[in-house]
């Protein structure tokens, strides 16, 4: 008997770290994104690729906040999940954590088709910080892992093309101001999960657009894709064309054949079918294919040297297997953004399912055999037909709400009067974060805060900046206006807005911190240090409780202040800030690292070495960041201990 496709709620219980509070300071510093190349490398690239690499790369995280409040202490936690299944496949989705598919189980064989992380451990890989490994993730926004990696999405049950239900996920992506949806559709009796994706641009201007679907799979495999060349990107920030599968004496289609972490963007010929597969030694694994709009295919590997191995341990439970990622995107590489014209949309269909093919042998023959087998089990015409069947249902309104995302989409729909059938951003989702902006929209004035707390989130899009510029010039308005002007590149006017607010503001530390960032970015290190010290003093005077929001503000401002003071050679002032930090903050790994740098600056080298010897873990260590190794070299001059070796490039 065929089992009808079902969608149900479920709870996953697993060891999980707490996400903690977001960083309350606006992200004024330039975006720290590793995936960039020098202009000289663009000269040898195809013209369209070079043009798209240079097209509107993201330079700021605003209005999104940095998520750096997580740690590495894991406890058993319950995570809300949604399950869609038929008699062949079962997909488990976490709507509260980016809508990720954390498991895709082939029921007849009992095979897990993905790398399923046994823990939830955030790490600093998303554009805005917190991200976790495993499963299938939906990356929208800009080069890198989406800022929605650990954020809730809206989810609902929606009638599908063949009478079965679809699971719809949707949200408003704030970095590019674009609504999107992901429809999971599992026809009865199908061995393939269909995923319909639509990104809409409701604005009267073109918008740079980015999408990559990332599929984590066990790394002991061979990855196949229909290409004989790829663009290799390593953490030395070079993009170069290399042969596939082998170069420099190693077969890179085996993830453990690469020494360092690297991206391989396959150059799939224009008329070739779009697909990628990962097969274990026995020839079993998973395949992903799509309609042609999703043109790019990629393999990401961690490499077999100590740095990559350390990252693998860092992201999961020690002693478990490692993973690599096979990926599919709108462009040939992740360094590119594509132009989405005004008041338009882009959509496509993906298919994921079990795959069996012989991975051994000469590359072209192996790929041709695998492609022929894929054509037999899922002909390209069937994918195109499934897309044609799904598309009319993309506008179908949800039948039952299953999870709720943020209220930012509802605010934007109210402001713009947008009609977005199929993805309702209900006014009921508006919350405390949106309240002041709703007041600005309706009354033309941004209310002053009614309680003593760190400033709320700033909105920086041109339409909100225009409203702030015409609103009554009160201190809170000037603060947010300055953030919006800074984001727009008008730094001089931003400084003037913050300076105008300073004499009248009952709370000055947030304004002083903004001015300190402006000074530091402008090369005025001494003045930046002065303002940081003054801002931290003011925060300590104003702080009224030890709640998580104030603790996060003290940690974020204290970290920036110590860095600025040390850069200006003012170790005594840096020590004074350190001593006033919350005791729990000082015990965090990031601040143990800061303490070692402070001790070294004070000439207490043996005590700085003692911090390393005692051990610490920097929970929010950034992808590609070599700060630990650089500090160790200044302290010890010895080989970097393995526990601190996160290096992702040749050294």
C-alpha positions as MATLAB code, in Angstrom:
seq = 'XXXXXXXXXXXXXXXXXXXXXXXXXXXXXXXXXXXXXXXXXXXXXXXXXXXXXXXXXXXXXXXXXXXXXXXXXXXXXXXXXXXXXXXXXXXXXXXXXXXXXXXXXXXXXXXXXXXXXXXXXXXXXXXXXXXXXXXXXXXXXXXXXXXXXXXXXXXXXXXXXXXXXXXXXXXXXXXXXXXXXXXXXXXXXXXXXXXXXXXXXXXXXXXXXXXXXXXXXXXXXXXXXXXXXXXXXXXXXXXXXXXXXXXXXXXXXXXXXXXXXXXXXXXXXXXXXXXXXXXXXXXXXXXXXXXXXXXXXXXXXXXXXXXXXXXXXXXXXXXXXXXXXXXXXXXXXXXXXXXXXXXXXXXXXXXXXXXXXXXXXXXXXXXXXXXXXXXXXXXXXXXXXXXXXXXXXXXXXXXXXXXXXXXXXXXXXXXXXXXXXXXXXXXXXXXXXXXXXXXXXXXXXXXXXXXXXXXXXXXXXXXXXXXXXXXXXXXXXXXXXXXXXXXXXXXXXXXXXXXXXXXXXXXXXXXXXXXXXXXXXXXXXXXXXXXXXXXXXXXXXXXXXXXXXXXXXXXXXXXXXXXXXXXXXXXXXXXXXXXXXXXXXXXXXXXXXXXXXXXXXXXXXXXXXXXXXXXXXXXXXXXXXXXXXXXXXXXXXXXXXXXXXXXXXXX';
ca = [
       0.000    0.000    0.000;
       1.336    3.443   -0.927;
       1.727    5.739    2.074;
       0.270    9.191    1.461;
       2.700   12.084    1.791;
       2.433   13.596    5.271;
       3.729   16.643    7.096;
       3.937   16.604   10.885;
       5.575   18.313   13.827;
       8.338   16.551   15.704;
      10.883   17.379   18.412;
      14.589   16.580   18.097;
      16.520   16.199   21.327;
      20.284   16.466   21.024;
      23.314   18.051   22.693;
      23.102   21.729   21.783;
      24.868   24.954   22.691;
      22.782   27.981   23.609;
      22.719   30.704   20.926;
      22.792   33.415   23.587;
      21.990   37.088   22.973;
      22.879   38.947   19.793;
      25.551   41.640   19.838;
      23.585   44.884   20.476;
      26.180   47.140   18.803;
      25.435   48.030   15.156;
      27.863   46.377   12.732;
      29.664   49.536   11.562;
      33.003   47.907   10.801;
      33.636   46.609    7.245;
      32.378   43.112    6.567;
      34.956   40.442    7.390;
      34.427   38.110    4.438;
      37.173   35.746    3.289;
      35.811   35.064   -0.195;
      37.405   37.931   -2.121;
      40.130   38.080   -4.740;
      42.602   40.675   -5.956;
      41.667   42.653   -9.052;
      44.635   41.198  -10.943;
      43.031   37.744  -10.754;
      39.955   39.004  -12.609;
      41.961   39.696  -15.777;
      42.080   36.002  -16.735;
      38.436   35.239  -15.963;
      35.535   35.118  -18.429;
      34.086   38.601  -18.828;
      30.672   37.768  -17.410;
      32.241   36.127  -14.357;
      34.574   39.073  -13.738;
      31.649   41.463  -14.108;
      29.505   39.534  -11.619;
      32.377   39.279   -9.133;
      32.625   43.067   -9.249;
      28.861   43.601   -9.052;
      27.770   45.043   -5.694;
      29.660   42.791   -3.276;
      28.329   43.148    0.244;
      30.384   45.569    2.346;
      28.234   45.855    5.474;
      26.099   43.623    7.662;
      23.648   46.410    8.472;
      20.807   46.187    9.340;
      21.517   42.642   10.563;
      23.043   42.127   13.983;
      26.101   40.027   14.745;
      25.311   36.767   16.519;
      28.260   36.074   18.825;
      26.626   35.261   22.158;
      26.912   31.477   21.867;
      29.373   29.248   23.687;
      30.562   25.672   23.549;
      28.824   24.214   26.597;
      26.276   21.771   25.234;
      23.273   20.393   27.078;
      20.367   18.241   25.996;
      17.883   20.580   24.292;
      14.626   20.143   22.403;
      14.504   21.572   18.877;
      11.206   21.973   17.047;
      11.222   20.101   13.743;
       8.896   19.531   10.804;
       8.893   16.225    8.937;
       7.672   15.653    5.383;
       7.649   12.031    4.196;
       6.191    9.504    1.826;
       6.823    5.759    1.633;
      10.321    6.352    0.171;
      11.874    9.423    1.816;
      11.694   11.271    5.112;
      13.007   14.854    5.326;
      13.442   16.520    8.727;
      13.520   20.328    8.780;
      14.413   22.829   11.532;
      12.229   25.897   10.841;
      13.691   27.774   13.815;
      17.262   27.359   12.562;
      17.237   28.589    8.982;
      14.812   25.971    7.649;
      17.657   23.511    7.250;
      16.991   19.921    6.196;
      19.019   18.127    8.870;
      18.141   14.632    7.700;
      17.057   13.001    4.438;
      16.401    9.319    5.055;
      15.835    6.763    2.292;
      13.322    4.499    4.026;
      13.573    1.294    1.927;
      17.319    0.987    2.622;
      17.553    2.915    5.910;
      20.302    5.082    4.401;
      20.877    8.609    5.673;
      21.694   10.547    2.508;
      23.256   13.561    4.242;
      25.885   14.265    6.840;
      23.755   14.488    9.982;
      25.519   16.378   12.741;
      24.882   14.649   16.097;
      25.099   18.016   17.922;
      24.025   21.617   17.438;
      27.184   23.714   17.782;
      27.203   27.280   16.423;
      30.448   28.583   14.959;
      31.468   31.828   13.256;
      30.856   30.984    9.601;
      27.675   32.861    8.736;
      27.901   36.396    7.406;
      26.715   37.574   10.816;
      28.357   34.919   12.965;
      26.383   31.917   14.225;
      26.151   28.971   11.802;
      26.173   25.199   12.232;
      27.256   22.308   10.042;
      25.291   19.459    8.484;
      22.250   18.865    6.295;
      20.992   21.047    3.430;
      21.059   24.796    3.967;
      19.597   27.633    1.904;
      22.064   30.484    1.415;
      20.593   33.768    0.215;
      21.934   37.308    0.528;
      25.589   37.589   -0.389;
      28.819   35.630   -0.632;
      28.998   33.400    2.425;
      26.597   31.525    4.668;
      23.307   33.345    5.049;
      22.595   35.662    7.977;
      19.484   33.501    8.499;
      21.552   30.397    9.349;
      20.321   30.333   12.947;
      17.157   32.414   12.539;
      13.520   31.293   12.454;
      11.670   31.086    9.145;
       7.940   31.116    8.520;
       6.609   27.653    7.670;
       3.238   26.352    6.518;
       1.399   23.489    4.920;
       0.435   24.360    1.317;
      -1.586   22.353   -1.245;
       0.805   20.967   -3.858;
       0.629   20.139   -7.554;
      -0.605   16.553   -7.312;
      -2.978   16.923   -4.383;
      -0.248   16.205   -1.823;
       0.847   18.878    0.638;
       4.013   20.914    0.304;
       6.045   22.299    3.205;
       6.694   25.979    2.515;
       9.457   27.998    4.186;
       9.774   31.740    3.636;
      11.303   34.920    5.059;
      12.424   38.445    4.224;
      16.195   38.503    3.630;
      17.294   41.835    5.117;
      20.788   42.303    3.666;
      19.358   42.630    0.154;
      15.714   43.358    1.120;
      14.336   40.361   -0.788;
      11.522   37.948    0.121;
      12.095   34.296   -0.792;
      10.424   30.927   -0.425;
      11.471   27.281   -0.406;
       8.757   24.684   -1.159;
       9.490   21.065   -0.218;
       7.379   18.701   -2.270;
       7.488   14.918   -1.995;
       5.153   13.252   -4.510;
       3.698    9.920   -3.504;
       6.031    7.067   -4.349;
       8.877    9.390   -5.329;
      12.514    8.634   -4.534;
      13.277   12.329   -5.026;
      12.492   15.301   -2.844;
      11.586   18.271   -5.039;
      12.482   21.740   -3.832;
      10.936   24.750   -5.548;
      12.718   28.033   -4.827;
      11.586   31.542   -5.654;
      13.336   34.858   -4.930;
      11.294   38.004   -5.579;
      12.362   41.607   -6.053;
       9.346   43.803   -5.269;
      11.363   47.029   -5.520;
      11.506   49.588   -8.328;
      15.237   49.017   -8.708;
      17.427   46.041   -9.628;
      18.954   44.146   -6.717;
      22.124   41.992   -6.580;
      21.057   38.424   -5.827;
      22.854   35.357   -4.480;
      21.794   31.769   -3.846;
      23.634   28.559   -3.036;
      22.092   25.332   -1.740;
      24.726   23.564    0.395;
      24.520   19.812    0.971;
      26.749   18.310    3.664;
      27.787   14.695    3.015;
      30.271   12.336    4.694;
      33.734   13.207    3.380;
      34.845    9.637    2.684;
      33.382    9.690   -0.797;
      34.045   10.573   -4.412;
      32.283   13.667   -5.744;
      31.133   13.625   -9.362;
      30.078   16.549  -11.539;
      29.926   16.974  -15.341;
      33.042   19.108  -15.756;
      36.670   18.717  -16.787;
      37.827   21.997  -15.206;
      37.056   23.970  -12.065;
      37.848   27.311  -10.489;
      39.849   26.685   -7.331;
      39.554   29.127   -4.438;
      41.720   28.732   -1.344;
      42.123   30.837    1.754;
      45.100   32.637    0.238;
      42.319   34.461   -1.711;
      43.261   33.395   -5.237;
      40.839   32.130   -7.902;
      42.470   29.987  -10.569;
      41.421   27.460  -13.161;
      42.493   23.860  -12.500;
      41.870   20.513  -14.212;
      39.303   18.073  -12.814;
      39.678   15.709  -11.099;
      43.462   15.692  -10.564;
      46.152   18.331  -10.275;
      49.388   18.688   -8.297;
      49.556   14.920   -8.128;
      46.299   14.315   -6.241;
      42.759   13.341   -7.228;
      40.673   16.184   -5.789;
      37.360   14.410   -6.456;
      38.174   12.575   -3.212;
      37.774   15.253   -0.499;
      40.630   13.891    1.592;
      42.947   14.298   -1.400;
      43.192   18.045   -0.719;
      45.651   19.200    1.930;
      43.915   22.500    2.786;
      40.375   23.819    2.947;
      39.304   24.797   -0.559;
      36.417   25.461   -2.927;
      36.187   23.821   -6.356;
      33.649   25.581   -8.568;
      32.993   23.218  -11.472;
      32.885   24.782  -14.935;
      29.875   22.846  -16.193;
      29.537   23.262  -19.988;
      26.562   25.363  -21.059;
      24.553   22.527  -22.623;
      25.386   19.892  -20.007;
      22.849   18.775  -17.432;
      23.239   20.420  -14.009;
      23.950   17.793  -11.338;
      26.399   16.768   -8.632;
      26.707   13.545   -6.628;
      28.674   12.150   -3.702;
      29.227    8.369   -3.624;
      30.904    6.215   -1.014;
      33.300    3.392   -1.803;
      30.424    0.992   -2.469;
      28.860    3.410   -4.973;
      25.995    4.574   -2.757;
      25.228    8.185   -1.960;
      23.150   11.196   -2.891;
      22.580   13.196   -6.056;
      21.325   16.737   -6.554;
      20.059   18.066   -9.871;
      17.960   21.036  -10.964;
      16.502   23.069  -13.751;
      19.148   25.037  -15.623;
      18.666   28.385  -13.823;
      20.682   26.952  -10.934;
      23.823   26.710  -13.040;
      26.735   26.460  -10.586;
      28.108   23.358   -8.874;
      30.791   23.231   -6.215;
      32.740   20.978   -3.870;
      34.013   22.342   -0.541;
      36.618   20.342    1.391;
      38.341   20.862    4.722;
      41.581   19.142    3.724;
      43.554   16.474    5.529;
      46.131   18.659    7.312;
      45.829   19.610   11.015;
      43.931   22.886   10.557;
      41.114   21.283    8.588;
      40.964   18.322   10.968;
      40.696   20.711   13.927;
      37.784   22.546   12.326;
      36.006   19.228   11.710;
      36.312   18.378   15.412;
      35.266   21.907   16.384;
      31.949   21.744   14.517;
      30.727   18.418   15.891;
      31.390   15.771   18.511;
      35.029   14.578   18.641;
      35.368   11.050   17.333;
      32.587   11.351   14.775;
      33.147   11.385   11.024;
      33.973   14.455    8.975;
      32.054   15.988    6.107;
      32.409   17.914    2.874;
      29.829   19.963    0.973;
      28.423   19.608   -2.508;
      26.624   22.749   -3.602;
      24.507   24.355   -6.312;
      24.136   28.071   -7.049;
      22.843   30.789   -9.350;
      26.320   31.683  -10.639;
      29.440   29.676  -11.481;
      31.237   30.809   -8.311;
      30.217   32.113   -4.905;
      32.185   35.289   -5.466;
      29.530   36.444   -7.955;
      26.162   38.166   -7.594;
      23.558   38.237  -10.350;
      21.246   41.098  -11.248;
      17.578   40.623  -10.409;
      15.641   43.287  -12.341;
      13.113   45.536  -10.668;
       9.698   44.021   -9.871;
      10.731   40.572  -11.089;
      11.499   37.144   -9.722;
      13.743   34.148  -10.331;
      12.708   30.548   -9.634;
      13.895   27.004  -10.205;
      13.371   23.420   -9.045;
      15.905   21.151   -7.355;
      15.716   17.390   -6.791;
      17.497   15.375   -4.089;
      17.538   11.609   -3.834;
      19.490    8.391   -3.330;
      21.985    7.489   -6.024;
      23.912    4.345   -6.905;
      26.742    4.347   -9.431;
      30.239    2.936   -9.701;
      32.641    5.710   -8.594;
      35.816    3.897   -9.603;
      37.681    4.465  -12.813;
      38.733    7.143  -15.261;
      36.934   10.443  -14.696;
      35.122   10.951  -18.005;
      33.875    7.369  -18.118;
      32.703    7.468  -14.482;
      30.868   10.772  -14.999;
      29.251    9.587  -18.240;
      28.037    6.363  -16.619;
      26.659    8.248  -13.638;
      24.896   10.774  -15.864;
      23.350    8.006  -17.918;
      22.084    6.343  -14.757;
      20.674    9.649  -13.516;
      18.863   10.078  -16.834;
      17.323    6.637  -16.348;
      16.071    7.212  -12.776;
      15.201   10.909  -13.193;
      15.128   12.139  -16.794;
      15.742   15.879  -17.331;
      12.260   16.136  -18.827;
      10.785   14.926  -15.538;
      12.560   17.704  -13.630;
      11.336   20.294  -16.117;
       7.812   18.879  -15.880;
       7.927   18.962  -12.087;
       9.012   22.609  -12.218;
       6.156   23.438  -14.606;
       3.722   21.657  -12.288;
       5.027   23.409   -9.160;
       5.273   26.981  -10.448;
       1.500   27.719  -10.592;
       1.302   26.607   -6.948;
       4.046   28.977   -5.796;
       1.337   31.625   -5.267;
      -1.015   29.273   -3.410;
      -1.805   30.637    0.025;
      -0.805   28.531    3.033;
      -3.445   26.219    4.460;
      -1.957   25.875    7.961;
       0.766   27.838    9.735;
       3.414   25.547   11.234;
       6.099   28.011   12.399;
       6.586   31.766   12.578;
       9.630   33.771   11.513;
      10.443   37.438   12.160;
       8.241   40.520   11.883;
      10.590   42.400    9.547;
       8.827   41.161    6.426;
       5.472   42.368    7.746;
       6.979   45.802    8.379;
       8.373   46.016    4.840;
       5.087   44.874    3.292;
       3.237   47.565    5.254;
       5.720   50.231    4.171;
       5.870   49.245    0.519;
       2.323   48.045    0.002;
       3.728   44.921   -1.662;
       1.546   42.062   -2.855;
       3.347   38.761   -2.326;
       0.867   35.938   -2.919;
       1.886   32.665   -1.352;
       4.156   34.189    1.276;
       2.019   36.191    3.718;
       3.907   38.427    6.127;
       1.079   38.833    8.603;
       0.796   41.937   10.784;
       0.380   39.577   13.728;
       4.100   38.794   13.438;
       5.074   42.393   14.236;
       6.814   42.482   17.612;
       8.715   44.682   20.013;
      11.667   45.079   17.629;
       9.428   46.562   14.945;
       7.333   48.830   17.233;
       9.426   52.027   16.978;
       9.702   51.682   13.197;
       5.980   51.113   12.901;
       5.506   54.356   14.821;
       7.887   56.158   12.458;
       5.959   54.793    9.493;
       2.568   55.892   10.845;
       3.432   59.148   12.654;
       6.634   60.384   11.013;
       8.438   60.376   14.358;
      10.670   57.761   15.989;
       9.759   57.495   19.677;
      12.432   57.951   22.307;
      13.010   54.749   24.298;
      10.772   54.445   27.336;
      13.210   52.295   29.311;
      16.921   52.154   29.939;
      18.264   49.488   27.612;
      20.765   49.228   24.756;
      19.454   50.803   21.524;
      17.300   48.609   19.336;
      18.076   47.566   15.783;
      18.680   50.237   13.154;
      17.065   50.185    9.708;
      19.253   51.530    6.928;
      17.478   51.075    3.577;
      17.030   54.315    1.594;
      13.303   54.577    2.361;
      13.906   54.337    6.115;
      16.813   56.777    5.922;
      14.542   59.269    4.163;
      11.963   58.962    6.941;
      14.619   59.449    9.616;
      15.911   62.566    7.874;
      12.468   64.199    7.985;
      11.586   63.015   11.521;
      11.962   65.327   14.545;
      15.673   65.496   15.381;
      15.666   63.834   18.779;
      18.711   61.983   20.163;
      17.407   58.489   19.443;
      16.449   59.486   15.900;
      19.866   61.069   15.301;
      21.543   57.872   16.517;
      19.647   55.691   14.038;
      19.967   58.295   11.275;
      23.728   58.283   11.748;
      23.812   54.483   11.404;
      21.778   54.694    8.174;
      24.024   57.460    6.801;
      27.126   55.460    7.685;
      25.721   52.473    5.819;
      25.052   54.696    2.793;
      28.704   55.779    2.740;
      28.035   59.328    3.982;
      30.400   59.060    6.911;
      30.871   62.778    7.504;
      27.119   63.293    7.822;
      26.833   60.252   10.088;
      29.416   61.747   12.439;
      27.517   65.046   12.442;
      24.276   63.255   13.342;
      25.908   61.431   16.250;
      27.631   64.589   17.470;
      24.341   66.535   17.338;
      22.688   63.904   19.521;
      25.476   63.691   22.101;
      24.748   66.804   24.232;
      21.020   65.989   24.525;
      21.133   62.208   24.899;
      20.378   60.817   28.380;
      22.531   57.823   27.412;
      25.786   58.561   25.606;
      27.760   55.322   25.419;
      26.166   54.033   22.192;
      26.784   57.372   20.430;
      30.353   57.547   21.729;
      30.998   54.037   20.482;
      29.744   54.984   16.987;
      32.059   58.005   16.983;
      34.936   55.817   18.178;
      34.406   53.437   15.250;
      34.373   56.422   12.886;
      37.643   57.671   14.364;
      39.289   54.270   14.114;
      38.143   53.758   10.522;
      39.395   57.253    9.725;
      42.878   56.522   11.092;
      42.503   58.583   14.282;
      43.649   55.930   16.727;
      44.283   58.157   19.724;
      40.894   59.860   19.521;
      39.195   56.501   18.962;
      40.831   55.147   22.122;
      39.676   58.211   24.089;
      36.119   57.795   22.940;
      36.072   54.062   23.574;
      37.298   54.627   27.130;
      34.655   57.313   27.671;
      31.943   55.080   26.159;
      32.835   52.171   28.433;
      32.848   54.473   31.487;
      29.386   55.736   30.535;
      28.077   52.201   29.999;
      29.328   51.146   33.433;
      27.540   54.129   35.013;
      24.288   53.549   33.127;
      24.030   49.781   33.377;
      21.190   48.912   35.742;
      21.187   45.117   35.882;
      23.113   41.988   34.983;
      20.600   40.754   32.414;
      21.794   39.156   29.170;
      21.223   42.291   27.052;
      23.409   44.492   29.254;
      26.021   41.750   29.673;
      26.212   41.398   25.886;
      26.596   45.179   25.508;
      29.374   45.278   28.092;
      31.209   42.376   26.463;
      30.947   43.808   22.950;
      31.969   47.331   23.911;
      34.679   46.120   26.288;
      36.242   43.960   23.588;
      36.354   46.833   21.089;
      37.638   49.256   23.725;
      40.507   47.000   24.821;
      41.545   46.413   21.212;
      41.544   50.156   20.471;
      43.437   51.023   23.660;
      46.082   48.358   23.060;
      46.467   49.546   19.461;
      47.177   53.014   20.883;
      49.703   51.623   23.383;
      47.559   52.388   26.449;
      47.904   49.197   28.426;
      46.866   50.711   31.776;
      43.563   51.950   30.331;
      43.009   48.593   28.621;
      43.624   46.827   31.945;
      41.080   49.141   33.612;
      38.432   48.100   31.094;
      39.328   44.448   31.567;
      38.908   44.665   35.340;
      35.393   46.105   34.993;
      34.119   43.412   32.640;
      31.548   40.981   33.983;
      33.404   38.049   35.651;
      31.542   35.561   33.464;
      32.571   37.512   30.360;
      36.242   37.370   31.381;
      36.018   33.565   31.545;
      34.831   33.226   27.947;
      37.444   31.924   25.505;
      37.446   35.089   23.357;
      38.293   37.140   26.439;
      40.931   34.693   27.652;
      42.622   35.311   24.306;
      42.261   39.081   24.869;
      43.748   38.639   28.346;
      46.795   36.895   26.857;
      47.291   39.805   24.434;
      46.922   42.278   27.313;
      49.452   40.422   29.449;
      51.901   40.364   26.557;
      51.462   44.107   26.037;
      52.226   44.600   29.746;
      55.463   42.650   29.342;
      54.162   39.655   31.316;
      55.082   37.085   28.687;
      55.214   34.050   30.962;
      51.730   34.820   32.296;
      50.467   35.228   28.724;
      51.954   31.812   27.956;
      50.174   30.507   31.044;
      46.800   31.469   29.566;
      47.554   29.237   26.579;
      48.873   26.442   28.771;
      45.708   26.522   30.907;
      43.616   26.177   27.752;
      40.746   28.140   26.267;
      38.275   27.851   23.401;
      37.339   30.908   21.326;
      33.757   29.925   20.527;
      33.342   32.681   17.928;
      36.653   32.181   16.113;
      36.073   33.435   12.570;
      36.559   31.260    9.507;
      40.104   31.913    8.268;
      41.061   34.040   11.289;
      44.681   33.449   12.311;
      44.692   35.643   15.424;
      45.473   32.741   17.762;
      48.507   31.626   15.760;
      49.867   35.171   15.418;
      49.619   35.825   19.148;
      51.166   32.449   19.978;
      54.122   33.222   17.708;
      54.764   36.473   19.625;
      54.499   34.724   22.983;
      56.246   31.397   22.470;
      58.064   31.168   19.152;
      57.281   27.442   19.121;
      55.079   25.316   16.834;
      51.404   26.070   17.381;
      49.779   23.450   19.660;
      47.288   21.272   17.809;
      44.338   22.401   19.920;
      44.859   25.973   18.641;
      45.608   25.102   15.013;
      42.711   26.326   12.840;
      44.840   27.365    9.870;
      43.073   26.996    6.533;
      45.855   27.913    4.090;
      49.510   27.068    3.396;
      51.891   28.434    6.015;
];
